[in-house]
mmCIF file of C-alpha atoms in Angstrom:
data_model
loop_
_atom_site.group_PDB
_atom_site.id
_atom_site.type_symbol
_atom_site.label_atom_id
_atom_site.label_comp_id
_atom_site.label_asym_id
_atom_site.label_seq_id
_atom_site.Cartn_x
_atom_site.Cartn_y
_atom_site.Cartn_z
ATOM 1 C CA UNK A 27 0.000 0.000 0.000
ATOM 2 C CA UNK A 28 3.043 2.274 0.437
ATOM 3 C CA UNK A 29 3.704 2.297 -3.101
ATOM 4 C CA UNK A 30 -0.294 3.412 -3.781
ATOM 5 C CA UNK A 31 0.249 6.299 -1.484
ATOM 6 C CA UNK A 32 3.303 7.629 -3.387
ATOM 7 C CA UNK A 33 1.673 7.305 -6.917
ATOM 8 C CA UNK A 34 -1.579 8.591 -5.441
ATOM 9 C CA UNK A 35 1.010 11.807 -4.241
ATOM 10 C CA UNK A 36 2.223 11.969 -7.298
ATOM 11 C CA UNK A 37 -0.900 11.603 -9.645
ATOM 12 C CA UNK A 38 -2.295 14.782 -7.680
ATOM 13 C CA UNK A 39 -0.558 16.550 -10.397
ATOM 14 C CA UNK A 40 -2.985 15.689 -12.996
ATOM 15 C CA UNK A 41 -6.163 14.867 -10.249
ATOM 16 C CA UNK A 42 -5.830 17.376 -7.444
ATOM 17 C CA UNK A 43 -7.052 15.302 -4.739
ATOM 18 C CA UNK A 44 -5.718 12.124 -4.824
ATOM 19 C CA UNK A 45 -3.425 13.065 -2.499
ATOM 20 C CA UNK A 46 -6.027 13.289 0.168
ATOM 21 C CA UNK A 47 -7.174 9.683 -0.441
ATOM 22 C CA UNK A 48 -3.426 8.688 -0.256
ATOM 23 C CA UNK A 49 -3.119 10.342 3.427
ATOM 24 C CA UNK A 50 -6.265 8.425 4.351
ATOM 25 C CA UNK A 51 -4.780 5.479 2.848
ATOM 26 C CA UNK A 52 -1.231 6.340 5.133
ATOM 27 C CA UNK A 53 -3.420 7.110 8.282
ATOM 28 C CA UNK A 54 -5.266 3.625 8.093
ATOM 29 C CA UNK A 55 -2.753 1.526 7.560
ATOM 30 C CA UNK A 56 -0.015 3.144 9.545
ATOM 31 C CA UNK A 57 0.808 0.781 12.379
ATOM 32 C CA UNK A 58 -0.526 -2.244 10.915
ATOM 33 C CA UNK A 59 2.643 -3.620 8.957
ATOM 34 C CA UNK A 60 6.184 -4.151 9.876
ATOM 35 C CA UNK A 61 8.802 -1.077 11.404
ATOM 36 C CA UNK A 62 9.658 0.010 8.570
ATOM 37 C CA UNK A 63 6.632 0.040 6.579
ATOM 38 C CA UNK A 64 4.979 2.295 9.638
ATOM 39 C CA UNK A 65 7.865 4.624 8.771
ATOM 40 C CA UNK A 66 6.562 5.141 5.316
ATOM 41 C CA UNK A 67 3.215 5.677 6.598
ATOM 42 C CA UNK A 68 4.864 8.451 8.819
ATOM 43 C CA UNK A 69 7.009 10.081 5.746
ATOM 44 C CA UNK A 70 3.804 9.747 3.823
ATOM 45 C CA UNK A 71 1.945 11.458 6.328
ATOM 46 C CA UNK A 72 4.417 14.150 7.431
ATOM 47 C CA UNK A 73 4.570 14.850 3.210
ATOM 48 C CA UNK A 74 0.876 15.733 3.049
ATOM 49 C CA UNK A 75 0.991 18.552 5.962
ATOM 50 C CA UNK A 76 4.108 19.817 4.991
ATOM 51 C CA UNK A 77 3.408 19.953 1.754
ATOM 52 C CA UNK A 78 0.125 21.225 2.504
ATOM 53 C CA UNK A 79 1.455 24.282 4.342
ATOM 54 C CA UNK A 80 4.325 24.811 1.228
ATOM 55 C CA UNK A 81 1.298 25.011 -0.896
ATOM 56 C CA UNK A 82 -1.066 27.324 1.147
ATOM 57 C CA UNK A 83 1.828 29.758 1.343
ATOM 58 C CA UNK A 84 2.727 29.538 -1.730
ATOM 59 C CA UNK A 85 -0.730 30.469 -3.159
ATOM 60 C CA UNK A 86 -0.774 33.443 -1.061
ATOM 61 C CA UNK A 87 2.414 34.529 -2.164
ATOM 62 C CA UNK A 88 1.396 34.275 -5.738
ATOM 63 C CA UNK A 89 0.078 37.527 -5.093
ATOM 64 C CA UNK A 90 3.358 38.980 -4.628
ATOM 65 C CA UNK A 91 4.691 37.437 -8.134
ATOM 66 C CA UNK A 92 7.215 35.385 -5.791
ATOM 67 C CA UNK A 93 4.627 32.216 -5.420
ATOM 68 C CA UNK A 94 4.869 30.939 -8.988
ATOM 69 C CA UNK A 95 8.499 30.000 -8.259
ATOM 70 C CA UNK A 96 7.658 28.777 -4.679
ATOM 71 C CA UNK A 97 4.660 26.205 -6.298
ATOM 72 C CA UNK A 98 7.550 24.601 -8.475
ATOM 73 C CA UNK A 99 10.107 24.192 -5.782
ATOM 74 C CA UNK A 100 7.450 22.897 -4.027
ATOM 75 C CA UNK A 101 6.621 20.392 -7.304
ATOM 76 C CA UNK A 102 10.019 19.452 -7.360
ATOM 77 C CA UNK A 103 10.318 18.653 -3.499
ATOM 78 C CA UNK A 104 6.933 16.290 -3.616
ATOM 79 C CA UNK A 105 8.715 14.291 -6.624
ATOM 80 C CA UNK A 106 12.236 14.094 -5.095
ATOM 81 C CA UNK A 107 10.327 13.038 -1.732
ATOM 82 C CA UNK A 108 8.216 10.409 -3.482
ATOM 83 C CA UNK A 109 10.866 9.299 -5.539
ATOM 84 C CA UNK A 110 13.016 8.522 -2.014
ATOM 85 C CA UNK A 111 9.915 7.030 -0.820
ATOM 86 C CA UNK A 112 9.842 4.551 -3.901
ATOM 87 C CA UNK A 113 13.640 3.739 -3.676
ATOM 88 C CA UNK A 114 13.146 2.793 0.041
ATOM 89 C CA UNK A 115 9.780 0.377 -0.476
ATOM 90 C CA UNK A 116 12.312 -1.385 -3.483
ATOM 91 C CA UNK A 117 15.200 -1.937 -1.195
ATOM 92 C CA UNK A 118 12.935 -3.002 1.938
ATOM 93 C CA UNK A 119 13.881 -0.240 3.986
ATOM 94 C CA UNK A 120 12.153 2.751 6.023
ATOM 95 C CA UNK A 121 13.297 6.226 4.108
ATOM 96 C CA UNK A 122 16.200 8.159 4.788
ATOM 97 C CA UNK A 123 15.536 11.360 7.117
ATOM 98 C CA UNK A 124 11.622 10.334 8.375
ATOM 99 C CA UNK A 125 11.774 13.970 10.029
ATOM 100 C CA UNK A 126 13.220 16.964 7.935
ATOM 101 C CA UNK A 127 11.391 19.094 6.417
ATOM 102 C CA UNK A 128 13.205 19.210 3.353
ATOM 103 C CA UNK A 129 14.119 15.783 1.265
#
């Protein structure tokens, strides 16, 4: 189900809210698989509300003219973080750096 999650994140490109169906997807199943499968969940998790904060100031700072630029960095960090998140479900491990708030 990890694996949903991140294509679900990453799919909210094209459908804007599939990536509230893949937190409900993270929130159910987190705690119901093995260590580092919960750790996913967590990364998946901690992805939507951070990312949902980038976004929310982004859009207000489109306003400014200095939001356009913010909304790609902020494209760029949701595919770097779901590409991480892919490498880790291949190699059967939790993902690197559960807590930042960058990558």
């Amino acid at each position: 189900m990890p694996m949903v999650v991140y294509a679900l994140y990453l799919a909210s490109f094209v459908v804007g809210f599939t990536s509230i169906i893949g937190v409900v997807i993270a929130y159910v199943y987190r705690g119901k698989g093995t260590d580092w499968l919960d750790e996913h969940y967590r990364y998946q998790i901690r992805t939507f509300w951070i990312g949902l904060l980038y976004a929310t100031i982004a859009s207000l700072l489109v306003l400014v003219a200095i939001g356009i630029p913010l909304l790609i960095a902020l494209a760029v960090w949701l595919i770097v973080r779901c590409v991480k998140g892919f490498r880790g479900l291949q190699e059967k491990r939790a993902p690197d750096n559960v807590d930042t708030w960058l990558f």
